[in-house]
CSV table of C-alpha atoms in Angstrom, one decimal:
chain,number,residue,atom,x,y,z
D,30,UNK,CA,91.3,106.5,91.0
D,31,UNK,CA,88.0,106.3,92.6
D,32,UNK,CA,84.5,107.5,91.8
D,33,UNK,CA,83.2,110.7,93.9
D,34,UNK,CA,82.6,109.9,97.1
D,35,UNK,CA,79.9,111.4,99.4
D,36,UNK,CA,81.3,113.3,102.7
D,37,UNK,CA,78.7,113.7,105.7
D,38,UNK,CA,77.5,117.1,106.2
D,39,UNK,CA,80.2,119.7,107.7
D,40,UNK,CA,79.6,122.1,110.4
D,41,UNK,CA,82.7,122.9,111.9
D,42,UNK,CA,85.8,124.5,111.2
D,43,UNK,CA,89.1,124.6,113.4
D,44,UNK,CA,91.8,127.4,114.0
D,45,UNK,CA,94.8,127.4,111.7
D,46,UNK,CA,97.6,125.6,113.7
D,47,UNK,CA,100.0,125.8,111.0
D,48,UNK,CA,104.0,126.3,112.5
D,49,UNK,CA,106.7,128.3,110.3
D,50,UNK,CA,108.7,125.6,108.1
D,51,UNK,CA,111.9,127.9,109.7
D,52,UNK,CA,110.6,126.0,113.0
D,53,UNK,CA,110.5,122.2,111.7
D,54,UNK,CA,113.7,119.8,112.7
D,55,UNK,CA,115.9,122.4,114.9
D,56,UNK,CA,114.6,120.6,118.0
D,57,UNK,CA,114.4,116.3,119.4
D,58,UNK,CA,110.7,115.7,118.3
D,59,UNK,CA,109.1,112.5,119.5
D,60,UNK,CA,106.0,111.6,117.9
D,61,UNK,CA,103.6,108.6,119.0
D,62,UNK,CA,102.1,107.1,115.8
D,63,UNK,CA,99.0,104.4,116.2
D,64,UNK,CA,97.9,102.2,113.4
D,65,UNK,CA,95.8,99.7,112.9
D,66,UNK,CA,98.2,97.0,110.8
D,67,UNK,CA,97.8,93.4,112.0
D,68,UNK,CA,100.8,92.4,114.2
D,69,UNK,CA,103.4,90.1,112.2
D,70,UNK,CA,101.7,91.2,108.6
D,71,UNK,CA,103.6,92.8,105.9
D,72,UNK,CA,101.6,96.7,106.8
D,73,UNK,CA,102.7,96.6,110.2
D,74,UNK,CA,106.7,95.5,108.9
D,75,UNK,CA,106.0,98.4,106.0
D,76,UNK,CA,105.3,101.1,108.3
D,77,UNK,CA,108.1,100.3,110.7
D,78,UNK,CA,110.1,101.2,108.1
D,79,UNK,CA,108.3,104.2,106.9
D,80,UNK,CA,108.9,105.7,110.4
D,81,UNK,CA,112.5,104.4,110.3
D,82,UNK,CA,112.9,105.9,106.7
D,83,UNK,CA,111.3,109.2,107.6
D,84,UNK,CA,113.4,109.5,110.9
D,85,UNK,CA,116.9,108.7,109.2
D,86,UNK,CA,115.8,111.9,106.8
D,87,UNK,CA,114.8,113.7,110.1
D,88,UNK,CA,116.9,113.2,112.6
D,89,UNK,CA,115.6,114.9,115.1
D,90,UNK,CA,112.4,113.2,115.0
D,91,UNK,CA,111.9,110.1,116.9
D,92,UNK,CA,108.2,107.6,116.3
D,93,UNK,CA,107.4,105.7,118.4
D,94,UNK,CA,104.8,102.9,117.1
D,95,UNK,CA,101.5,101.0,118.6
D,96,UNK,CA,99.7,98.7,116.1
D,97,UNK,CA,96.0,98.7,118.1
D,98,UNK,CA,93.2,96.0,116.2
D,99,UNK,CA,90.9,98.1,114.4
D,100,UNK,CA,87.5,97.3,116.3
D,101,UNK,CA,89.3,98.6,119.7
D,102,UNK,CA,91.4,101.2,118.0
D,103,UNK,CA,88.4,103.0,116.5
D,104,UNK,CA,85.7,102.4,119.2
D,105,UNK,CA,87.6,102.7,122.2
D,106,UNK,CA,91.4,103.7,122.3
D,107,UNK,CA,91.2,107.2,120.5
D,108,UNK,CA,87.9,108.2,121.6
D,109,UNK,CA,89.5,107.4,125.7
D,110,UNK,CA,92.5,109.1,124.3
D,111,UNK,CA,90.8,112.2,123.0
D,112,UNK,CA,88.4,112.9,125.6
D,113,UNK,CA,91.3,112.4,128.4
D,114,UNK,CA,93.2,115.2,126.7
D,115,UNK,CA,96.5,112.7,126.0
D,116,UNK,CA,95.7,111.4,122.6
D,117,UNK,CA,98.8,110.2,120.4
D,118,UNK,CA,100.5,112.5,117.9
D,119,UNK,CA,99.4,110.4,115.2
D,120,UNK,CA,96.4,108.1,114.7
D,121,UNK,CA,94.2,106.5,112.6
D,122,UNK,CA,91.3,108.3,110.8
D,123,UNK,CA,88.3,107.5,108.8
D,124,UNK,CA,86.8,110.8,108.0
D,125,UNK,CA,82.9,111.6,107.5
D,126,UNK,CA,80.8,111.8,110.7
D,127,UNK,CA,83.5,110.6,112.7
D,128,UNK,CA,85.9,113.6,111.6
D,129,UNK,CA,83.3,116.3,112.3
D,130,UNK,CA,82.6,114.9,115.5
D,131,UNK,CA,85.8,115.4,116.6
D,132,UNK,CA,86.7,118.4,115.0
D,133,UNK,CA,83.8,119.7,116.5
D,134,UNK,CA,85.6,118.6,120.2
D,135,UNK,CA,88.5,120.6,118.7
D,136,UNK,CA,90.6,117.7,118.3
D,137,UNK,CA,92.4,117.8,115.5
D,138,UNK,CA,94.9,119.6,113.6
D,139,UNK,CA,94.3,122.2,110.7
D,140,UNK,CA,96.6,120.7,108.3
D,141,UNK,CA,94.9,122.5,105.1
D,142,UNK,CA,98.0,125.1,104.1
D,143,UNK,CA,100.4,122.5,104.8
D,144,UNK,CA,98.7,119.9,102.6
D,145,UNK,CA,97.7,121.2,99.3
D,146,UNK,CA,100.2,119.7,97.2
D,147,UNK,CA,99.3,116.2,98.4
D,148,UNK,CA,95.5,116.7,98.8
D,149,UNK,CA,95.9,117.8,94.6
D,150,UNK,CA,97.5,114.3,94.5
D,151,UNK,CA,95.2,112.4,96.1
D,152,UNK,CA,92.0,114.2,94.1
D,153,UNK,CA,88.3,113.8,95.5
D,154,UNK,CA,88.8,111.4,98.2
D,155,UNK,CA,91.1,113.6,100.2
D,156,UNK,CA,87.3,115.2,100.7
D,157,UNK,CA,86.4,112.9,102.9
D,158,UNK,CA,89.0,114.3,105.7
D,159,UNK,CA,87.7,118.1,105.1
D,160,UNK,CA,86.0,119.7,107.4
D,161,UNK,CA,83.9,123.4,105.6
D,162,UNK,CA,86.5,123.2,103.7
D,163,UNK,CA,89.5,122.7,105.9
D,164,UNK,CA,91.5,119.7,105.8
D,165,UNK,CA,92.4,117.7,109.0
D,166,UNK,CA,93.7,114.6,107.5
D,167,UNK,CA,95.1,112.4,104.4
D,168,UNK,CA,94.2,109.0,103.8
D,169,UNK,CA,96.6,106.4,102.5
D,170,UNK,CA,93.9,103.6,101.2
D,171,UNK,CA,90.2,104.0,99.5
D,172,UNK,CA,88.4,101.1,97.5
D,173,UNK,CA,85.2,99.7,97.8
D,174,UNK,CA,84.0,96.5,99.7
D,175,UNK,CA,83.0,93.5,97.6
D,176,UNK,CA,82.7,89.7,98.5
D,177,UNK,CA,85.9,87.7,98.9
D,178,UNK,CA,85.6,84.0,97.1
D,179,UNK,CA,87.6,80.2,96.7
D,180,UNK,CA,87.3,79.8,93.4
D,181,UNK,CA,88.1,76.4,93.5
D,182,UNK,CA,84.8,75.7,95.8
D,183,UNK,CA,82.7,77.5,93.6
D,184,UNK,CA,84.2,74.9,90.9
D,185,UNK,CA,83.1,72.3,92.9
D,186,UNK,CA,79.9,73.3,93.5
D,187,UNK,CA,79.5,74.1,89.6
D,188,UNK,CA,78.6,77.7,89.7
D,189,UNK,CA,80.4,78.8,86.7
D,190,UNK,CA,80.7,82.6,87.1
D,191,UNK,CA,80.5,85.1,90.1
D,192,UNK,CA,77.1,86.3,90.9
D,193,UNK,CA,75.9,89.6,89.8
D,194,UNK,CA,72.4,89.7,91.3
D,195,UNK,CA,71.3,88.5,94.7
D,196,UNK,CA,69.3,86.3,93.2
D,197,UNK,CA,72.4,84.1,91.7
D,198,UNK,CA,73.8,84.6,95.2
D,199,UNK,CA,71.2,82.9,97.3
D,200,UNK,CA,71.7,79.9,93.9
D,201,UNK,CA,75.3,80.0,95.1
D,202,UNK,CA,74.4,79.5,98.7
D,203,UNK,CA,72.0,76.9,97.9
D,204,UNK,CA,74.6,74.8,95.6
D,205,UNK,CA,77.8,75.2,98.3
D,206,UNK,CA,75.5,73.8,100.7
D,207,UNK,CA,74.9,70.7,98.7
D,208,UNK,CA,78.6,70.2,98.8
D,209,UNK,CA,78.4,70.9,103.1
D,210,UNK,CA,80.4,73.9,102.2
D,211,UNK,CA,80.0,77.1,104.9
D,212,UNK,CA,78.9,79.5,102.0
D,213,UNK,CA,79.6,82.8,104.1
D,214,UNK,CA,81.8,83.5,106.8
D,215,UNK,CA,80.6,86.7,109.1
D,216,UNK,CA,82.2,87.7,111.9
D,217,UNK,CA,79.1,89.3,114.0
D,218,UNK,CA,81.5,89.0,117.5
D,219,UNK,CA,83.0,92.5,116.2
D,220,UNK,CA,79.6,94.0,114.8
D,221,UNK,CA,80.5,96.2,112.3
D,222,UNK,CA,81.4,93.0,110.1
D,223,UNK,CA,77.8,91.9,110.1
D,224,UNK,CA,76.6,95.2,109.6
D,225,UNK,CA,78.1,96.2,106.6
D,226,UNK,CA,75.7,93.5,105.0
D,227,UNK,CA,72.6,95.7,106.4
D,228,UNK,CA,74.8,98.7,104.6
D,229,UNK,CA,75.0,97.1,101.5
D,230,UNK,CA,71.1,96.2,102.2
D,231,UNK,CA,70.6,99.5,102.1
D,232,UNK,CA,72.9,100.8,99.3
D,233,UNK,CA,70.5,98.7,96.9
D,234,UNK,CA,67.3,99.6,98.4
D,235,UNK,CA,67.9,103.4,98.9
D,236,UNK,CA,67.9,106.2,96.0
D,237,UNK,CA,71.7,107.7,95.8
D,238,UNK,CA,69.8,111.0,97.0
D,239,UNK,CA,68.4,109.3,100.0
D,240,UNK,CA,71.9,108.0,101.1
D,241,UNK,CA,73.3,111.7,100.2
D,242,UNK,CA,70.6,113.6,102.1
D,243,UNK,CA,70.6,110.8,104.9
D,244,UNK,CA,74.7,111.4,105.2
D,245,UNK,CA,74.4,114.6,105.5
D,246,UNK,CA,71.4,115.4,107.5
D,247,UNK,CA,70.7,112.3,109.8
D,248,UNK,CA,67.3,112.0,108.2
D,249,UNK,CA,66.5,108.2,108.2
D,250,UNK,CA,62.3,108.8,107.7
D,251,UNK,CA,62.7,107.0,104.0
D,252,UNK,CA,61.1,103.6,103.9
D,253,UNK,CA,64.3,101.9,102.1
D,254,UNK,CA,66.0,102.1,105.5
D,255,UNK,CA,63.6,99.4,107.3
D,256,UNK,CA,63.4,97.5,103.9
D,257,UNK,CA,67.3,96.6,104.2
D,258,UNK,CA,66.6,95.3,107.7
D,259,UNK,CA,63.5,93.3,106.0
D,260,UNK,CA,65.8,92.2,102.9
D,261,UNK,CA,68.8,91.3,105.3
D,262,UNK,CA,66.6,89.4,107.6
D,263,UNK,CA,65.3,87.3,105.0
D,264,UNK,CA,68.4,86.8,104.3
D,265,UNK,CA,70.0,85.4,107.5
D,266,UNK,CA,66.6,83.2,107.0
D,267,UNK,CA,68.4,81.3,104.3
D,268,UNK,CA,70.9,80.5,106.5
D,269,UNK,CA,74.1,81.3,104.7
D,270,UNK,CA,76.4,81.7,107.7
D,271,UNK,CA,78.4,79.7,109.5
D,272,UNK,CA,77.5,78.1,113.1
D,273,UNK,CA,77.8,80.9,115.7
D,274,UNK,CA,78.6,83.7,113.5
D,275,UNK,CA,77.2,85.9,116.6
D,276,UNK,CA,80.2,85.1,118.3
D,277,UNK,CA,83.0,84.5,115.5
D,278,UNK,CA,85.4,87.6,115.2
D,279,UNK,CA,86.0,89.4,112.4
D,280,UNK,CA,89.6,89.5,111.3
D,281,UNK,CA,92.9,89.0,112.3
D,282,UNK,CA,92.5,85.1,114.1
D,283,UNK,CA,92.8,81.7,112.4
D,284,UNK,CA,89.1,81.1,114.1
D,285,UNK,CA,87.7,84.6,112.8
D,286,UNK,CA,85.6,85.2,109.7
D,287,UNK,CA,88.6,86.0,107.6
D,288,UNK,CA,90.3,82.9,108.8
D,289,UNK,CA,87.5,80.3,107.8
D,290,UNK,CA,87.9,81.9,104.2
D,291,UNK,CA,91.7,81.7,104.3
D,292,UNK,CA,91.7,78.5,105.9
D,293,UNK,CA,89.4,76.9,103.2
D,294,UNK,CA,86.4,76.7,105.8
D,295,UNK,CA,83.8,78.9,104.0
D,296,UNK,CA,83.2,79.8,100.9
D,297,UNK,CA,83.1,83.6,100.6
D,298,UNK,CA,83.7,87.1,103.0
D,299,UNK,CA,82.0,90.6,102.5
D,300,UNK,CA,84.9,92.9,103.5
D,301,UNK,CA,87.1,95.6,102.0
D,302,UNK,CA,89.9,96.0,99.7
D,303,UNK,CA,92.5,95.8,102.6
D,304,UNK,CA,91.2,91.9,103.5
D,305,UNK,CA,93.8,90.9,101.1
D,306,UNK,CA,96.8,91.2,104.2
D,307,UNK,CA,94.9,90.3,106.7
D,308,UNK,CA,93.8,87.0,104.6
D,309,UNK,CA,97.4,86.2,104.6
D,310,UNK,CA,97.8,87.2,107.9
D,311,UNK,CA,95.6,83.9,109.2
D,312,UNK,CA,96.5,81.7,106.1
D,313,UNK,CA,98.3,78.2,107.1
D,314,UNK,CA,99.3,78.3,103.6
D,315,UNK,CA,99.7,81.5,101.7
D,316,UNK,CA,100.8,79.7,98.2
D,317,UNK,CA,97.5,77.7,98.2
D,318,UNK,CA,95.2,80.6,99.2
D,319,UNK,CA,96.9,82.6,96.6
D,320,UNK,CA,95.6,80.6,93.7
D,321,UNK,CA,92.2,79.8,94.7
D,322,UNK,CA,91.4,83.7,95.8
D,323,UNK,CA,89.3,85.6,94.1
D,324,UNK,CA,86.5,89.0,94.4
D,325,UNK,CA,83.6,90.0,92.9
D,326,UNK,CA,81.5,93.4,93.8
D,327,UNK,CA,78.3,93.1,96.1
D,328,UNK,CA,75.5,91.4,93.8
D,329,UNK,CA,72.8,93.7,92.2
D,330,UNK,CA,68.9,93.8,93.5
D,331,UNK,CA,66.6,93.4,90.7
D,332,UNK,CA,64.0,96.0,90.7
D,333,UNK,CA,65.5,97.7,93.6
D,334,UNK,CA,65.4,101.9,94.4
D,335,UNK,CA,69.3,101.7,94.3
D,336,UNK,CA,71.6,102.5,91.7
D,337,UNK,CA,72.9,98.5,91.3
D,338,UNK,CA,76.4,100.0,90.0
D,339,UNK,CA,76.8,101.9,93.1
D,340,UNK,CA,79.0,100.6,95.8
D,341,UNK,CA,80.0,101.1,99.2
D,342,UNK,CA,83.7,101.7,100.0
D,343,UNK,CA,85.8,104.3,102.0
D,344,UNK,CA,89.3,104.6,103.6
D,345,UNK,CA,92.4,104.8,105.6
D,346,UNK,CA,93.9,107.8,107.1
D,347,UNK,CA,96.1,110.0,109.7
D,348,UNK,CA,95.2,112.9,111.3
D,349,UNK,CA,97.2,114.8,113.7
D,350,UNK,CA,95.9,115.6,117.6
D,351,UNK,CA,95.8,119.4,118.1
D,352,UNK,CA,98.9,119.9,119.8
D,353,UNK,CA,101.1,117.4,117.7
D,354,UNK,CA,104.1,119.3,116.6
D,355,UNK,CA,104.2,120.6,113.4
D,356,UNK,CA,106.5,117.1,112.4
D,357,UNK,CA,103.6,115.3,112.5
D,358,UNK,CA,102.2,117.5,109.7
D,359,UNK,CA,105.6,116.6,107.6
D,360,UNK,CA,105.0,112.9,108.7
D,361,UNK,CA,101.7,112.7,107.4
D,362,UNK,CA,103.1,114.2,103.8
D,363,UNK,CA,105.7,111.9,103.9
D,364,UNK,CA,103.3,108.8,104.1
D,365,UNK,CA,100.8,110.5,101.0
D,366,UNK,CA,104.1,110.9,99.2
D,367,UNK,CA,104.4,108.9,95.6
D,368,UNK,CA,106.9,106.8,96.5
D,369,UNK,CA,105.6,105.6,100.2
D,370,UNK,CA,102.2,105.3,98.5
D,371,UNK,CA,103.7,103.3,95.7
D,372,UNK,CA,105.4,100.9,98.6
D,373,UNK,CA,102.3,100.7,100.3
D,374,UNK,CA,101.1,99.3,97.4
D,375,UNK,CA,103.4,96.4,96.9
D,376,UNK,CA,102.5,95.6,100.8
D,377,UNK,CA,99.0,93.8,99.1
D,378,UNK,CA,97.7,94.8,101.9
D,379,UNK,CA,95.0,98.0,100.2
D,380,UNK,CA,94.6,100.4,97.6
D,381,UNK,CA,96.5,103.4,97.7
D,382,UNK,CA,95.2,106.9,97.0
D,383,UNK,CA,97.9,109.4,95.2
D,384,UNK,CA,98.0,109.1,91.2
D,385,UNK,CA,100.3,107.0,90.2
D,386,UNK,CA,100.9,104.4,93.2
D,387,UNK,CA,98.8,102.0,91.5
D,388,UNK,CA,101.6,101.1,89.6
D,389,UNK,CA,103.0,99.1,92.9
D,390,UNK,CA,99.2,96.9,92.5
D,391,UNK,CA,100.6,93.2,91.8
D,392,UNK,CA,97.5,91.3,93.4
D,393,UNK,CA,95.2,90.1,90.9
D,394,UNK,CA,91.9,90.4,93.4
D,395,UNK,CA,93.4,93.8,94.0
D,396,UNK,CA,93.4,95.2,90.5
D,397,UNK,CA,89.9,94.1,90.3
D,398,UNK,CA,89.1,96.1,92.9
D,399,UNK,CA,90.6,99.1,91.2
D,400,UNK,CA,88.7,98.4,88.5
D,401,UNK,CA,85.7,98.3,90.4
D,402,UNK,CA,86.0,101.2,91.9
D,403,UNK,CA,86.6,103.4,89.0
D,404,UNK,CA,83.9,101.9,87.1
D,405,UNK,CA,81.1,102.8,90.8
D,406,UNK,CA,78.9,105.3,89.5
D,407,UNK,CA,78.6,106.2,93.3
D,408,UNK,CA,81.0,105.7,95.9
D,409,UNK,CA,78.6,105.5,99.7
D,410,UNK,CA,81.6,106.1,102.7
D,411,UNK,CA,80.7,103.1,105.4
D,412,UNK,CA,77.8,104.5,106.8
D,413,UNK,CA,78.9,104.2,110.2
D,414,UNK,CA,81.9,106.3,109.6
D,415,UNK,CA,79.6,108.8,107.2
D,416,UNK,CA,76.8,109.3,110.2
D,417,UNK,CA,79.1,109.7,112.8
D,418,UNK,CA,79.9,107.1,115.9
D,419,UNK,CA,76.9,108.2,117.6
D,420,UNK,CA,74.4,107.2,114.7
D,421,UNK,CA,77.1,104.8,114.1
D,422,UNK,CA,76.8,102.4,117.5
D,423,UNK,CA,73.1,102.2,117.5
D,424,UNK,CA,72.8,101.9,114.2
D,425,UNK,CA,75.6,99.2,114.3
D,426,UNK,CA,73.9,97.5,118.0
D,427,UNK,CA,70.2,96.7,116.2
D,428,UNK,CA,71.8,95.4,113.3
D,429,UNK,CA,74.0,92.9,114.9
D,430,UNK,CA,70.3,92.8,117.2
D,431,UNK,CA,68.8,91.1,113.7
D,432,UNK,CA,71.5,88.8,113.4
D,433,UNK,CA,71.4,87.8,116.7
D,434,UNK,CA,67.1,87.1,116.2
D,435,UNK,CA,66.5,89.6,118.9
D,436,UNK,CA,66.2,93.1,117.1
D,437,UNK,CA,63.7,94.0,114.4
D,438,UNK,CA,64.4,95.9,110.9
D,439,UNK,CA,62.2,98.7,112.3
D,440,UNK,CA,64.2,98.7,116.0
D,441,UNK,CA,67.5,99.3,113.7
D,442,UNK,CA,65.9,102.4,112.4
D,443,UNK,CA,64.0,103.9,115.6
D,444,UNK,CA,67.1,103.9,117.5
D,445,UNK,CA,69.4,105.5,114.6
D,446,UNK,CA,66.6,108.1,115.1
D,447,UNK,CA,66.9,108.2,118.3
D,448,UNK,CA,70.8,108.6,118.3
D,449,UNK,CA,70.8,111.5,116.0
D,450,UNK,CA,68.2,113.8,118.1
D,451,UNK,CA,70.8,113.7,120.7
């Protein structure tokens, strides 16, 4: 379903913690599962009943669920929880850098011999969770990132068809302005939000063999690095955002980026494939933002290093702590299965990731972004995930630093240096 997708370099493996299928269900088993599913929206209802589903086949399996925003999830609840030895049985994981790190730390759970029939179901981008070759967890969502639109402003504002170069963006901005439409909602308060624009930045002014040999070696010395600070400061000059974007969280809020484009209070979001359910999530009316919703893939450079049909993208997953019982395994199987994939699905809340699902895709912004992402010659994982958290909070910290008028392109760059010589 998707293109290949790079996977940041791998220098760690992890013992095989593998327990005898004889051993599984003959004991109470209570496993702690944390997601990051917006409270009240229909992922958070969908895996209540996965749990429920998968415990009325098991019955000697008890879950028992937290639903943690994603921002606080990633950055600070399992990190605390791993490095104070009493991290959950199941949680969320994002592969790359982020995976070795903490297989590295010995954190995670071997899952490779008990996997093999779903990681053959998933195809390449069950990569992404491997480890030299060792799997250590399955995701349940991959598609790329693109920009979120009203349709019905853009008809006001007489632009006639999505914009395929950056240069029809910035006529975009220009004509939404005319109308005192907010072209772009951003929601710097959470970071990463605002730096995926310095990623994409980067996507088009970087050779795919740059971003490859970057991802893997933490080698940012290529001068395309500074020239997406220098391109995404010129354009934060053109003032596309809304008023205090520094401050404006990302998802999840009526108030939040995600919210002014549900709520018909700007014109377009960069974000991934699963904005569709948290878009609902903050919509005072779901019909209306319904019809005027639509996506289109992150706008083409012209005369730019980058391939323009690559595209930056990545996913959900699980992984399982080190000392999980071998249910958690079976749990995370049961969620990669055809048939919870294909529910998933319906949710509209993502892509899912085992052939066949897509079948459950009824969301017409969604299919698009199927589309998209089978057509990417080049898949990029969001570098922050794909250079690990270290690399991945400085780099993150100077970009939100150019938003904010305070950091430079080249400061972005010297302390992503920095960060990987540690």
């Amino acid at each position: 379903m998707t293109s290949a997708l790079v996977v940041a370099g791998c220098n760690s493996g992890g013992d095989d913690e593998a327990s005898s299928e004889s051993e599984l269900y003959k004991n109470p088993v209570t496993l702690t599962w944390w997601h990051n599913a917006p409270q009240d929206g229909p992922g958070k209802v969908y895996w209540e009943k996965v749990a429920k589903d998968f415990s009325a086949l098991h019955p000697t399996v008890k879950i028992e669920i937290e639903a943690i925003e994603t921002n606080q999830l990633q950055r600070t609840r399992i990190p605390a929880a791993l490095l104070s030895n009493d991290p959950p049985d199941v949680f969320m994981s994002w592969g790359g850098g982020e995976l070795v790190e903490q297989v590295e730390a010995d954190y995670l759970k071997d899952i490779t011999d008990q996997t093999k029939t779903e990681v053959a179901n998933i195809g390449s981008a069950a990569e992404i969770w491997q480890v030299d070759g060792k799997q250590y967890g399955l995701p349940f969502r991959m598609g790329i990132e693109g920009i979120w639109y009203n349709k019905d402003m853009f008809a006001q504002a007489g632009i006639s068809a999505p914009p395929t170069t950056f240069e029809e963006l910035n006529a975009a901005v220009t004509k939404l302005k005319a109308i005192n439409v907010t072209p772009i909602a951003v929601g710097a308060g959470d970071k990463w939000p605002a730096a995926h624009w310095w990623y994409n930045f980067a996507l088009r002014a970087c050779s795919v063999d740059t971003l490859k040999k970057a991802s893997k070696d933490k080698v940012f010395d290529d001068p395309c690095f500074v020239k997406a600070g220098q391109d995404l400061k010129a354009f934060i000059d053109t003032k596309p955002f809304q008023n205090n974007f520094i401050a404006t969280p990302g998802q999840n809020d009526p108030t939040s980026a995600n919210g002014l484009l549900a709520n018909g209070k700007a014109a377009m979001e960069l974000m991934g494939d699963w904005n569709r359910g948290t878009l609902d999530n903050v919509a005072t009316d779901k019909a209306k933002l319904a019809k005027f919703l639509g996506w289109f893939p992150v706008p083409a450079i012209s005369g730019s290093a980058g391939d323009p049909k690559a595209a930056l993208g990545g996913g959900d997953g699980f992984a399982c702590a080190k000392k999980a019982p071998a249910e958690c395994v079976e749990f995370l199987k049961y969620i990669a299965s055809p048939e919870v994939q294909k529910g998933y699905a319906e949710t509209g809340t993502g892509l899912p990731v085992v052939k066949g699902s897509e079948a459950g895709i009824k969301d017409p912004a969604l299919k698009a972004i199927l589309q998209a992402t089978s057509e990417a010659s080049y898949v990029q994982l969001w570098l922050d995930t794909a250079y690990g958290s270290t690399v991945g909070t400085a780099m993150n910290d100077g970009i939100v630093g150019i938003f904010s008028g305070k950091g430079t392109p080249e400061k972005v760059v010297a302390g992503m240096k920095a960060a990987a010589s540690k």
